[in-house]
mmCIF file of C-alpha atoms and ligand atoms in Angstrom:
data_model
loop_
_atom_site.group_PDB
_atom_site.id
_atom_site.type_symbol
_atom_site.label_atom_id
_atom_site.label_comp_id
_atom_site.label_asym_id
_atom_site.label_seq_id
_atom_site.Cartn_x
_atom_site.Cartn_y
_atom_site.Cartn_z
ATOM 1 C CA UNK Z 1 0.000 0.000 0.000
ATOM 2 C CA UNK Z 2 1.322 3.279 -1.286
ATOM 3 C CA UNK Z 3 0.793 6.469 1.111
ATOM 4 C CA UNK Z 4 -2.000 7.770 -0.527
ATOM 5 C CA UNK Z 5 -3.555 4.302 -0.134
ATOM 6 C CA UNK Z 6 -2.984 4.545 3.333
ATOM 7 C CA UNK Z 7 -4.721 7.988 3.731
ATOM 8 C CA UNK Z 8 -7.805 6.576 1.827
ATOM 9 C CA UNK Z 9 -7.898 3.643 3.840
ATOM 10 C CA UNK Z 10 -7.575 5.609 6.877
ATOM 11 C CA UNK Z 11 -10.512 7.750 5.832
ATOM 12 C CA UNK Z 12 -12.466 4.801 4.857
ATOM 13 C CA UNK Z 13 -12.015 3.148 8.212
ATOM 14 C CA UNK Z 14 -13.270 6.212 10.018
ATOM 15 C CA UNK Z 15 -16.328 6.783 7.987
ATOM 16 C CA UNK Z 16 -16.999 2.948 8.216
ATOM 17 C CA UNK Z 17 -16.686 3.412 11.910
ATOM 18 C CA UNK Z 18 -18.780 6.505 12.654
ATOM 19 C CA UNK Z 19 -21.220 5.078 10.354
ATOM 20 C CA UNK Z 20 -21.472 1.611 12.256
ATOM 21 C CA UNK Z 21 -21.291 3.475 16.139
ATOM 22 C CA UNK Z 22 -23.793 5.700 14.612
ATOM 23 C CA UNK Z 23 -26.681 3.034 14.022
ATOM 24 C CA UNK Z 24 -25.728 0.775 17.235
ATOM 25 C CA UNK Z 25 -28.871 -0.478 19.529
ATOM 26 C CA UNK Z 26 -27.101 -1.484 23.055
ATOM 27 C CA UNK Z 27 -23.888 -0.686 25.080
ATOM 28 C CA UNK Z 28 -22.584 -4.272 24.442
ATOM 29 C CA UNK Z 29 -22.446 -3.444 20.585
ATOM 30 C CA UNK Z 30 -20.699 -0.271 20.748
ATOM 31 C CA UNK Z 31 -18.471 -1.359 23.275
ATOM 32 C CA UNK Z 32 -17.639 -4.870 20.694
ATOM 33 C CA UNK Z 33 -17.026 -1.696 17.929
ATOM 34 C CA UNK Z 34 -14.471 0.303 19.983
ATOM 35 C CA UNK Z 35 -12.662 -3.358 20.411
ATOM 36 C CA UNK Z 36 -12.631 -3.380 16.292
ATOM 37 C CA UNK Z 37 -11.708 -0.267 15.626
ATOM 38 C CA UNK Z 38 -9.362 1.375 18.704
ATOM 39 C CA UNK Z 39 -8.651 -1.882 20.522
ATOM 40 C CA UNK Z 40 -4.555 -3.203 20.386
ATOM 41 C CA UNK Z 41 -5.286 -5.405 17.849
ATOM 42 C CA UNK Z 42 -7.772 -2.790 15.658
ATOM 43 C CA UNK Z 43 -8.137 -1.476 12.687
ATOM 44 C CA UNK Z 44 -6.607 1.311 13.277
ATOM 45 C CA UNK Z 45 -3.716 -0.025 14.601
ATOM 46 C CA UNK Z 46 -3.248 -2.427 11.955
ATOM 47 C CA UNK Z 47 -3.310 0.623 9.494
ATOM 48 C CA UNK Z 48 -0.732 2.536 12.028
ATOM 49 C CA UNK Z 49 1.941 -0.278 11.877
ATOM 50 C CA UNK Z 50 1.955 0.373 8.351
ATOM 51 C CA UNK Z 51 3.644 3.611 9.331
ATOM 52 C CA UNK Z 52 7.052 2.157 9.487
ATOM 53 C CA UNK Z 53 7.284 2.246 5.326
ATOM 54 C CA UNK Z 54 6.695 6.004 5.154
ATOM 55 C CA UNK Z 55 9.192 8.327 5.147
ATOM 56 C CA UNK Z 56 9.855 11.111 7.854
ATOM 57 C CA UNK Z 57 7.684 13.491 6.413
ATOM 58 C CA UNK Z 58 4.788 11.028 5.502
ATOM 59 C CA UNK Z 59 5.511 10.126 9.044
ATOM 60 C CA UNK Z 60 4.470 12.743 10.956
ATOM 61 C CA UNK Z 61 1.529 13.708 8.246
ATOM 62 C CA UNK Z 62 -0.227 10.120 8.834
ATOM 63 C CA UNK Z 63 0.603 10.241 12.741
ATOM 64 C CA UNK Z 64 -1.507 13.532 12.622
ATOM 65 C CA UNK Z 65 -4.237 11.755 10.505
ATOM 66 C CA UNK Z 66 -4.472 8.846 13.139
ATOM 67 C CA UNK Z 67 -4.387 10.873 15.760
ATOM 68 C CA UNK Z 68 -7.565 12.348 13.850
ATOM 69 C CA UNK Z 69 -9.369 9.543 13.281
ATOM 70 C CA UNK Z 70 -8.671 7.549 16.723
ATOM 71 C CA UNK Z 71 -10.503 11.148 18.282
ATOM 72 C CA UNK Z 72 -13.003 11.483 15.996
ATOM 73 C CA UNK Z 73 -14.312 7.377 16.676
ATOM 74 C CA UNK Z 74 -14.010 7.931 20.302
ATOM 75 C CA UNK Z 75 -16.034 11.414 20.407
ATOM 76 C CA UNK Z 76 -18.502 9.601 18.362
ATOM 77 C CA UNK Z 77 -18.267 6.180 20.932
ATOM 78 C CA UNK Z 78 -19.313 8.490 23.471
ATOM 79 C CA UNK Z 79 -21.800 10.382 22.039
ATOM 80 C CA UNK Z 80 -23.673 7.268 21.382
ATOM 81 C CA UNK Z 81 -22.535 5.782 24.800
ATOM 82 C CA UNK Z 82 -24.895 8.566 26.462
ATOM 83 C CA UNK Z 83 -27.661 8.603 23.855
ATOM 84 C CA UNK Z 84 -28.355 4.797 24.626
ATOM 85 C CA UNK Z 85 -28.162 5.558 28.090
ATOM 86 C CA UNK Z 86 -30.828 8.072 27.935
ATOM 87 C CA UNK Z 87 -32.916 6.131 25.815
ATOM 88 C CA UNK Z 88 -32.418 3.172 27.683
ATOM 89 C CA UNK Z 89 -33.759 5.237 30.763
ATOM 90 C CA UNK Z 90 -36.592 6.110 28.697
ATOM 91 C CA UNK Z 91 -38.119 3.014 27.430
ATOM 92 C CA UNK Z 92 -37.683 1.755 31.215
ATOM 93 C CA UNK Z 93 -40.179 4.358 32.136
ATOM 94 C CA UNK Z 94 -43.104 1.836 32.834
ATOM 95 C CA UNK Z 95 -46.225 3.785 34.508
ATOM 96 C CA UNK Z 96 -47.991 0.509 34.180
ATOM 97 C CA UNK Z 97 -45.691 -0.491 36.970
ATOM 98 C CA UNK Z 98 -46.865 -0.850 40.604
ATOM 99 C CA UNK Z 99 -45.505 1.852 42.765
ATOM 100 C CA UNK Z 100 -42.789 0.860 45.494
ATOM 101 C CA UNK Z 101 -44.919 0.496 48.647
ATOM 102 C CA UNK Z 102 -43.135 2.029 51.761
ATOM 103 C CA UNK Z 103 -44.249 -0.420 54.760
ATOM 104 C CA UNK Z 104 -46.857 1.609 56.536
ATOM 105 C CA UNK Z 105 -47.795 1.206 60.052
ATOM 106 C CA UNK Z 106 -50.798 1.193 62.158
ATOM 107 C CA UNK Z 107 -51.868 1.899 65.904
ATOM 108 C CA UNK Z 108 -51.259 -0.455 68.291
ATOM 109 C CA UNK Z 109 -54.394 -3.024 69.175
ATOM 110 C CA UNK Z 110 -53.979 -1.366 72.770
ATOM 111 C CA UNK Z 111 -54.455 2.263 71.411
ATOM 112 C CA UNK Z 112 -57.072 1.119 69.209
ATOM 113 C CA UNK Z 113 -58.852 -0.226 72.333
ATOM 114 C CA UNK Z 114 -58.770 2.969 74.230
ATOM 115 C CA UNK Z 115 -60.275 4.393 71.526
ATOM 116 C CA UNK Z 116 -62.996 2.496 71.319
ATOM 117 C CA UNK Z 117 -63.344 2.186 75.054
ATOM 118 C CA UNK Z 118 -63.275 5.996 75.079
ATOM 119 C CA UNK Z 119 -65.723 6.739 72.338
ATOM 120 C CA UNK Z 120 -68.262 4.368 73.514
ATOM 121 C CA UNK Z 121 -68.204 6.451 77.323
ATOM 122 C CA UNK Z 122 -68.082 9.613 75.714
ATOM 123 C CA UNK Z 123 -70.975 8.977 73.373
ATOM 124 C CA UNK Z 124 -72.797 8.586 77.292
ATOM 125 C CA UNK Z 125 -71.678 11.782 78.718
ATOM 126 C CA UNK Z 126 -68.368 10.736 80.085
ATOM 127 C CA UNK Z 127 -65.774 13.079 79.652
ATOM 128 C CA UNK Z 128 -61.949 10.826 79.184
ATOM 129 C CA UNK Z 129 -59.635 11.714 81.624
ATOM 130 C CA UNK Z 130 -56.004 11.161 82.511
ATOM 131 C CA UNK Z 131 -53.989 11.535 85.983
ATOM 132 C CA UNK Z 132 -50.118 10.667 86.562
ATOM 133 C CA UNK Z 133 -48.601 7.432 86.364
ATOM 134 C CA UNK Z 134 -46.283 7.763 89.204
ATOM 135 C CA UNK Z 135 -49.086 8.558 91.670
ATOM 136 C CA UNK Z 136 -48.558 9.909 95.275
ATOM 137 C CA UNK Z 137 -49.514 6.845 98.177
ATOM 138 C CA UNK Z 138 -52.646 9.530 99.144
ATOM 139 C CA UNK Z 139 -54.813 8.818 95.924
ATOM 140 C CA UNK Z 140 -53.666 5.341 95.246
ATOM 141 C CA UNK Z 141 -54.632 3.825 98.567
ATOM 142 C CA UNK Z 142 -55.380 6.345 101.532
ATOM 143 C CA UNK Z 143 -57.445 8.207 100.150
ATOM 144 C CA UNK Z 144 -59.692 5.360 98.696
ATOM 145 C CA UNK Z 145 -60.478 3.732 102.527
ATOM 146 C CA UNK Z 146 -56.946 1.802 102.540
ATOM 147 C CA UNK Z 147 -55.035 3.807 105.412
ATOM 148 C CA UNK Z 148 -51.467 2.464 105.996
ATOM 149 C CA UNK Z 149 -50.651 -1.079 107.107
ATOM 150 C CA UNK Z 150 -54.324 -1.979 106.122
ATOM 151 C CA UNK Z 151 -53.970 -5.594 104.475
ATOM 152 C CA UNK Z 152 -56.168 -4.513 101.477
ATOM 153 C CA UNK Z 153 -53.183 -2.457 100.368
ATOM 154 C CA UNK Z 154 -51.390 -6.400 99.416
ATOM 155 C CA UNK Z 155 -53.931 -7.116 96.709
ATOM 156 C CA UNK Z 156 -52.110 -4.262 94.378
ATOM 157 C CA UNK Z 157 -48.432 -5.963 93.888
ATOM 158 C CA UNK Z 158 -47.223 -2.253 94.504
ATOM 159 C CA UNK Z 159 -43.973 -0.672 93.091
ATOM 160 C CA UNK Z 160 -43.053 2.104 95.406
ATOM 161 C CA UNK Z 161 -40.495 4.858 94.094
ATOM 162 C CA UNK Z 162 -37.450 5.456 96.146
ATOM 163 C CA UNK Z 163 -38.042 9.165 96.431
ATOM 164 C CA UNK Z 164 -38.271 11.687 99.362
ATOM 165 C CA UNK Z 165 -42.296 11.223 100.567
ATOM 166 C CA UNK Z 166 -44.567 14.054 100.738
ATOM 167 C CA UNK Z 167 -45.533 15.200 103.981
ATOM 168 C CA UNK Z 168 -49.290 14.970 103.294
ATOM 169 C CA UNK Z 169 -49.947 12.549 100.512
ATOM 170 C CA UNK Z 170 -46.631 9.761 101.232
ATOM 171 C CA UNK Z 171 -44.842 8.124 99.307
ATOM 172 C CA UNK Z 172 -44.569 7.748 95.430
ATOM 173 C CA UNK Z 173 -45.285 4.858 93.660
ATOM 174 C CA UNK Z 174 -46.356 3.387 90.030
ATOM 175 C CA UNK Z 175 -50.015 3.603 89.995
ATOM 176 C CA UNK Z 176 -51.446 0.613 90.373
ATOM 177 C CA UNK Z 177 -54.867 1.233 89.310
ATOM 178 C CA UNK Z 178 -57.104 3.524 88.117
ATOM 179 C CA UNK Z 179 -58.941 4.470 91.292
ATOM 180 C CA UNK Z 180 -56.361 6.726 91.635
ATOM 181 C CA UNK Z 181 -57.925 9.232 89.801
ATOM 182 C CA UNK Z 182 -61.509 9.221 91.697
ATOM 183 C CA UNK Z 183 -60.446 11.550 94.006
ATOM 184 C CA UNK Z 184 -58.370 13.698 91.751
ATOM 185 C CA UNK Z 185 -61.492 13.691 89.203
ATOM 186 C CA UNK Z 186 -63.812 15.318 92.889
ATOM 187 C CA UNK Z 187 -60.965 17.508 93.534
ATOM 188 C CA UNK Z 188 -61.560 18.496 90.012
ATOM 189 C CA UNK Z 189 -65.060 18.682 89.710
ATOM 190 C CA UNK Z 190 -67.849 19.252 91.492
ATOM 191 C CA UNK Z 191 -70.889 16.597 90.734
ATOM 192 C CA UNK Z 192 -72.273 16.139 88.698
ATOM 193 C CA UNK Z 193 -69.351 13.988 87.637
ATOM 194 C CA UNK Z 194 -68.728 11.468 84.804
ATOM 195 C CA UNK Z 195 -64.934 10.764 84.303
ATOM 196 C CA UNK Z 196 -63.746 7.647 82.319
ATOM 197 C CA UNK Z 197 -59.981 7.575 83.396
ATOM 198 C CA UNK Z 198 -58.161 5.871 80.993
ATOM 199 C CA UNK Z 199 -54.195 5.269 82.234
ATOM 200 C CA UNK Z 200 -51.120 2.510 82.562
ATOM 201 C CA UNK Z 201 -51.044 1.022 85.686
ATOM 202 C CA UNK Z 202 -48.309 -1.847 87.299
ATOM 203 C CA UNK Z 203 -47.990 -4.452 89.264
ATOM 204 C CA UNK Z 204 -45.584 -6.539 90.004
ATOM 205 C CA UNK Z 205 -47.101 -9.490 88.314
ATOM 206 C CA UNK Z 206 -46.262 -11.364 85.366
ATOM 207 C CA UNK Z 207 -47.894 -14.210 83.797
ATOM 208 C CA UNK Z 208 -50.298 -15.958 80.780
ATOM 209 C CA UNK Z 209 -52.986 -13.209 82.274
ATOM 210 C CA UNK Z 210 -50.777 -10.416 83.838
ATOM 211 C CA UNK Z 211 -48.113 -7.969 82.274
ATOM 212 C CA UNK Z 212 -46.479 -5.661 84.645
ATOM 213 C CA UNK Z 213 -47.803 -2.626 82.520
ATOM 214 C CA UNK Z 214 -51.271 -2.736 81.480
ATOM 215 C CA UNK Z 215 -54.159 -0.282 80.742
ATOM 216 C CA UNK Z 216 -57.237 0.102 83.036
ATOM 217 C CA UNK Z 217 -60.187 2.496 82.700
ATOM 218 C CA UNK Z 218 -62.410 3.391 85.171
ATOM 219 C CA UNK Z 219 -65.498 5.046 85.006
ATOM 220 C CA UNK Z 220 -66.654 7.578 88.348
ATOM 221 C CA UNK Z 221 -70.208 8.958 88.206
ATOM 222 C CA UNK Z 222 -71.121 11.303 91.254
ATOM 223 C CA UNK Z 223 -74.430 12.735 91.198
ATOM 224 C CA UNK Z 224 -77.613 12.752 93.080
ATOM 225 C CA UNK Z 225 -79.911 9.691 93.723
ATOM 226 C CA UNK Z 226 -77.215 7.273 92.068
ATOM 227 C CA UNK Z 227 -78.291 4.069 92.407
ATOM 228 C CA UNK Z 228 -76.730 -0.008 91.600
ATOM 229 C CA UNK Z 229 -79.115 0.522 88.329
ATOM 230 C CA UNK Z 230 -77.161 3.113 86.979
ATOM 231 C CA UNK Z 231 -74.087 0.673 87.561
ATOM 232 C CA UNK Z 232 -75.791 -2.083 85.987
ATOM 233 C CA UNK Z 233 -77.093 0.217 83.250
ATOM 234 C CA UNK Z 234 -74.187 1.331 82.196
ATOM 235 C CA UNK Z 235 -72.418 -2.113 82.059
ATOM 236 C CA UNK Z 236 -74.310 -4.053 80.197
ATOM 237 C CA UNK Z 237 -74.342 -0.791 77.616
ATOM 238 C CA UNK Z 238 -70.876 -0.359 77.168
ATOM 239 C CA UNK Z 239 -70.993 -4.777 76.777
ATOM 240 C CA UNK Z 240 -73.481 -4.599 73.853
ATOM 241 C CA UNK Z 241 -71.500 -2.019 72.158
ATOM 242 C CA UNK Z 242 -67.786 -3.076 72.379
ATOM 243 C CA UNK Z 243 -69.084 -6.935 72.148
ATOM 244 C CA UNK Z 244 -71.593 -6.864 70.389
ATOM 245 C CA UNK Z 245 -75.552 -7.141 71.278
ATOM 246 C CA UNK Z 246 -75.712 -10.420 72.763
ATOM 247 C CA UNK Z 247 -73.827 -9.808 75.474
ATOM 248 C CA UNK Z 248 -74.985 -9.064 78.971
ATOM 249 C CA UNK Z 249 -73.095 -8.593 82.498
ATOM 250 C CA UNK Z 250 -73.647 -9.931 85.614
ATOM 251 C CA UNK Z 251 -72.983 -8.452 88.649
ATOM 252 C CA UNK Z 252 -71.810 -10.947 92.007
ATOM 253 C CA UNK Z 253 -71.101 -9.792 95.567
ATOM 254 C CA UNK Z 254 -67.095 -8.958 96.372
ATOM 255 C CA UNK Z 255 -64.967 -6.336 98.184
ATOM 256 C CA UNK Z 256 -63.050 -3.251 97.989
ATOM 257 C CA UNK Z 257 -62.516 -0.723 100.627
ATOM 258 C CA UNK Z 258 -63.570 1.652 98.625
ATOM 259 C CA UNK Z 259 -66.606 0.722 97.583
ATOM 260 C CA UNK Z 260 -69.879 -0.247 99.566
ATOM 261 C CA UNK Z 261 -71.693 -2.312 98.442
ATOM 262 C CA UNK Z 262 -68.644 -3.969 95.527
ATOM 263 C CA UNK Z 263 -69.049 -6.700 93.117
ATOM 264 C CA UNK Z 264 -67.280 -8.405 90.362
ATOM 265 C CA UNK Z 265 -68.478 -7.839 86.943
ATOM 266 C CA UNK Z 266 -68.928 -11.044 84.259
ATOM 267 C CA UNK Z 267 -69.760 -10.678 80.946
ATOM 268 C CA UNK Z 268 -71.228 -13.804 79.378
ATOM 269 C CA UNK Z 269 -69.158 -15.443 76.963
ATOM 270 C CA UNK Z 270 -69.730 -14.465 73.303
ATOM 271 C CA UNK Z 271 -68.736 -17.975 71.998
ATOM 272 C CA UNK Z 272 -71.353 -20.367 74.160
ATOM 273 C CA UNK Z 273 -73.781 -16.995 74.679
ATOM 274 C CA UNK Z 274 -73.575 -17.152 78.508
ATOM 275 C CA UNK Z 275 -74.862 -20.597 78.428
ATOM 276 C CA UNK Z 276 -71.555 -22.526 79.243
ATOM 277 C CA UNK Z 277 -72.039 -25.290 76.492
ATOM 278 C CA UNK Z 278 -71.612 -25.247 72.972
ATOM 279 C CA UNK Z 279 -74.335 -26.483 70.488
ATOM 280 C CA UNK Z 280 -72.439 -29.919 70.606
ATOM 281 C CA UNK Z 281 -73.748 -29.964 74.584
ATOM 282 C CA UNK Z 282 -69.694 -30.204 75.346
ATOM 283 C CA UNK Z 283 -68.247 -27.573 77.730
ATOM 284 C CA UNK Z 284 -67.568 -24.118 76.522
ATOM 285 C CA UNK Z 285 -63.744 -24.551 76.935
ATOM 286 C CA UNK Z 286 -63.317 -20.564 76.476
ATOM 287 C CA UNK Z 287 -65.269 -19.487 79.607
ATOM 288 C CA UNK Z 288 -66.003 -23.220 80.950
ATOM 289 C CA UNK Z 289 -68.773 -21.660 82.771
ATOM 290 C CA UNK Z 290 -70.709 -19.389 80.481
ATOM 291 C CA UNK Z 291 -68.844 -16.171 82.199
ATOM 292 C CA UNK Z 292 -65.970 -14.174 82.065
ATOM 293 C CA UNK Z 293 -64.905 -12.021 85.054
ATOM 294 C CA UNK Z 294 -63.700 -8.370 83.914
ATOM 295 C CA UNK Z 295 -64.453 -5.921 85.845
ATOM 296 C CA UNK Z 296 -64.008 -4.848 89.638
ATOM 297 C CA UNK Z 297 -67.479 -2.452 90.736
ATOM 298 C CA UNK Z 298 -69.251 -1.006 93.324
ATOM 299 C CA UNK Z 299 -71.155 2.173 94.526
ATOM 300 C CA UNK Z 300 -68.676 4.638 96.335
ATOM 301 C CA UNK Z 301 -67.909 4.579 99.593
ATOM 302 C CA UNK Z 302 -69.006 7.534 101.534
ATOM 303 C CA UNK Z 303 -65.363 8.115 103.308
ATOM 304 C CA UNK Z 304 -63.796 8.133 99.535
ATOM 305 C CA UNK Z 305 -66.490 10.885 99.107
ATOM 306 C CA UNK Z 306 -65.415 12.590 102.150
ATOM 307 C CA UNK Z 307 -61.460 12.307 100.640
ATOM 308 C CA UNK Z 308 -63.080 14.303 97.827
ATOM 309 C CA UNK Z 309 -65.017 16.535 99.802
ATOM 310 C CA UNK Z 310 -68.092 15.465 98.328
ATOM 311 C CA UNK Z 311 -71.259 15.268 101.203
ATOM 312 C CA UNK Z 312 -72.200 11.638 100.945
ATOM 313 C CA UNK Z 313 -75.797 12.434 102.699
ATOM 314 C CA UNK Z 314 -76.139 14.448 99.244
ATOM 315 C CA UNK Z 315 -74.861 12.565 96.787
ATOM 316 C CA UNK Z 316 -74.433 9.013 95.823
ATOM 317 C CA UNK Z 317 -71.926 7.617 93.140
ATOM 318 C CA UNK Z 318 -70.726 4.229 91.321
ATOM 319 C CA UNK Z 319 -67.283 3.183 90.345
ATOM 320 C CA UNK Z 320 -65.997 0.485 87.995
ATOM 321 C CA UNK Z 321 -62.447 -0.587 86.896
ATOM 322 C CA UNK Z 322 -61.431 -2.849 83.876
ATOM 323 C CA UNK Z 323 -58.529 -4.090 82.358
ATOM 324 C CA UNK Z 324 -58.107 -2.778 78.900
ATOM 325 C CA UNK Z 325 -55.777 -5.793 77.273
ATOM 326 C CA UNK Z 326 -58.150 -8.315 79.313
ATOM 327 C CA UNK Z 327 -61.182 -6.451 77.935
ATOM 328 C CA UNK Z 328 -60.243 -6.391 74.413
ATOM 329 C CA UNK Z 329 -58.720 -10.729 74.581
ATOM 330 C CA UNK Z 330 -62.442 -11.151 75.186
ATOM 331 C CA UNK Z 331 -63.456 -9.523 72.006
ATOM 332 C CA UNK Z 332 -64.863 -12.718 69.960
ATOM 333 C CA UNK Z 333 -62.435 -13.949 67.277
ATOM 334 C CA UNK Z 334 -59.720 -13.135 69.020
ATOM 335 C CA UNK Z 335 -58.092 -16.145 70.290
ATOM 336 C CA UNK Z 336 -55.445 -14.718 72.690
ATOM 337 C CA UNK Z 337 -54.243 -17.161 74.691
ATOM 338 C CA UNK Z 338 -51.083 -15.374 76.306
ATOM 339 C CA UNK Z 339 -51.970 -11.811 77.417
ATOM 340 C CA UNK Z 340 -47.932 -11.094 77.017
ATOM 341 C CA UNK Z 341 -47.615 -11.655 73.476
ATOM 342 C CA UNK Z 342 -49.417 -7.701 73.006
ATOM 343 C CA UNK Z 343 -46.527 -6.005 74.018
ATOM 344 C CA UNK Z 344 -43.593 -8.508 72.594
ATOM 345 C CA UNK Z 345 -43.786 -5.971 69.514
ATOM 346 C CA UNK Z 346 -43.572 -8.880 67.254
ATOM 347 C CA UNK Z 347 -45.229 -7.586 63.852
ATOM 348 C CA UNK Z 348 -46.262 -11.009 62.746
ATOM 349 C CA UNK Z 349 -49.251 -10.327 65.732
ATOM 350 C CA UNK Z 350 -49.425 -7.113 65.271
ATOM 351 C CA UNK Z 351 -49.936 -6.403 61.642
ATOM 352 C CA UNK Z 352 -53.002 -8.639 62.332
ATOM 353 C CA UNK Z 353 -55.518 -5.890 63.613
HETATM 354 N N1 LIG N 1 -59.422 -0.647 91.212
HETATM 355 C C1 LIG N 1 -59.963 -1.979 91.176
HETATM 356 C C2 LIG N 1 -58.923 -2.939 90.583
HETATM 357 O O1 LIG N 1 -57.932 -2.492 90.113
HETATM 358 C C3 LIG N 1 -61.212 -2.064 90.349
HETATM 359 C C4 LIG N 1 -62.319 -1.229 90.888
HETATM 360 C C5 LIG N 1 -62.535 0.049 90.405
HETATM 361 C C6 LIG N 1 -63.163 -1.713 91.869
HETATM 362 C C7 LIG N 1 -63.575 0.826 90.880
HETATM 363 C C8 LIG N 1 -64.208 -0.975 92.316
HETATM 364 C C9 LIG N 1 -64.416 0.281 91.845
HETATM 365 O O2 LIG N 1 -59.107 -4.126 90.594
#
């Protein structure tokens, strides 16, 4: 090959090449052309060893002319390197394509029991209250008929705080129920009163029924001519509408200092329908006797009005306290078995409500 071969060849070999990059589909293909053309063993190199045969001028002429054409293929390489980029960006643009779903939570089955617990009382007139967790020994027990050393005070499982006591109210502890806030609510208020206190309590008690922290609420209504029948009344109501209509309450005879007379509140079992057997005439095996206890009850005892300064000749008043975990187990459908397993956080329970 004469020079002037050589310069057509060269100029042949970069049209060819522009003209091939040019009209490639895919990043694999152009990169298989830049091999071809500007790899070691190329075509352009093959042309460049032919260099050797020139003389000095032709040399340096053709050195230009390669230095040419080896620029001109790889501004065109990577003009077409970004075009199929883009385009490849493009045609990946599928709005047919489900969105990415970030994992959305929900409120806890706890909070959604409040809730519903609230609602249900303030649809009735109740107005939801709260009152501290770490509770002064005055309101959690004194004040509610349980002076110190009193051996009603052991049924709690207290957690006292190791803090300086106050002079009038005592010690500090974890509040272990609700009752604490009855006479915070008539310190509040003057009856007529309807508080639903809705709050953590503890205890130091832990088993398939018991969690150290738990929710109670407890409705207090203070007015005159209160009677057991408003008690009942409002039982059974707040039954039929977080169970369902089926379900009644029972009231039986118990004991709390600071209520006179007190009872234990059963709702009948929404599986067997209070009757204790299933259509099969076997056992009811969730209740066993057609019952479930819930609830402790009672109308107020006049010295717990007298903590409030409340005139029990004048006015009369029922309390209740329930469990809001052992409450919401009993919902039907929900097979809890272990009481614990709410607050193990374990989403495979939890994204179930
Ligand atoms: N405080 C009692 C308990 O925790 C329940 C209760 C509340 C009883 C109000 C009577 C009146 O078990």
């Amino acid at each position: 090959m004469n020079y002037s071969q050589m310069r057509e060849s060269l100029l042949n070999l970069k049209n060819e090449a522009i003209a091939l990059i040019s009209d490639t589909k895919g990043q694999k293909e152009l990169e298989r052309l830049r091999v071809v053309y500007l790899g070691r063993k190329g075509k352009v190199n093959k042309l460049a060893s032919g260099i050797k045969t020139l003389i000095d001028s032709q040399k340096k002429e053709f050195g230009l002319l390669l230095n040419d054409t080896k620029s001109a293929i790889q501004q065109s390489l990577k003009v077409e390197a970004k075009r199929i980029s883009e385009q490849r960006e493009g045609d990946w643009l599928d709005v047919t394509l489900p969105s990415k779903h970030l994992p959305l939570g929900h409120l806890h089955p706890v909070t959604l029991a409040i809730k519903e617990v609230a609602r249900i009382f303030e649809r009735i007139g109740f107005t939801r209250v709260r009152y501290p967790e770490v509770e002064w020994d005055w309101f959690a027990f004194e004040s509610l008929n349980m002076p110190q050393g009193h051996p009603a005070r052991d049924e709690w499982e207290t957690f006292f705080i190791d803090a300086p006591s106050h002079s009038k109210y005592g010690a500090l502890v974890l509040t272990p129920h609700t009752s604490s806030g009855q006479v915070r609510e008539m310190h509040r208020l003057k009856p007529p009163i309807r508080m639903i206190n809705i709050a953590k309590c503890y205890r130091r008690q832990q088993d398939v029924t018991h969690t150290i922290m738990f929710h109670q609420f407890e409705g207090l209504v203070i007015d005159v001519g209160i009677s057991i029948q408003h008690l009942k009344g409002t039982i059974d109501h707040f039954a039929k509408e977080f169970y369902g209509k089926g379900v009644t309450s029972r009231l039986r005879p118990s004991h709390f200092q600071f209520t006179e007379p007190s009872f234990e509140v059963d709702f009948s079992c929404t599986i067997c329908e209070g009757t204790g057997k299933r259509k099969t005439g076997k056992r009811c095996r969730y209740c066993k006797s057609g019952w479930h206890e819930v609830a402790g009850a009672g109308m107020v005892h006049p010295q717990v009005l007298k903590a409030g300064g409340i005139d029990p000749e004048e006015y009369t008043g029922f309390a209740f306290g329930m469990g809001v975990e052992r409450a919401y187990t009993l919902k039907p459908g929900l097979k809890l078995d272990d009481i614990r397993l709410i607050y193990q956080n374990d989403l495979r329970l939890l994204e179930q409500f």
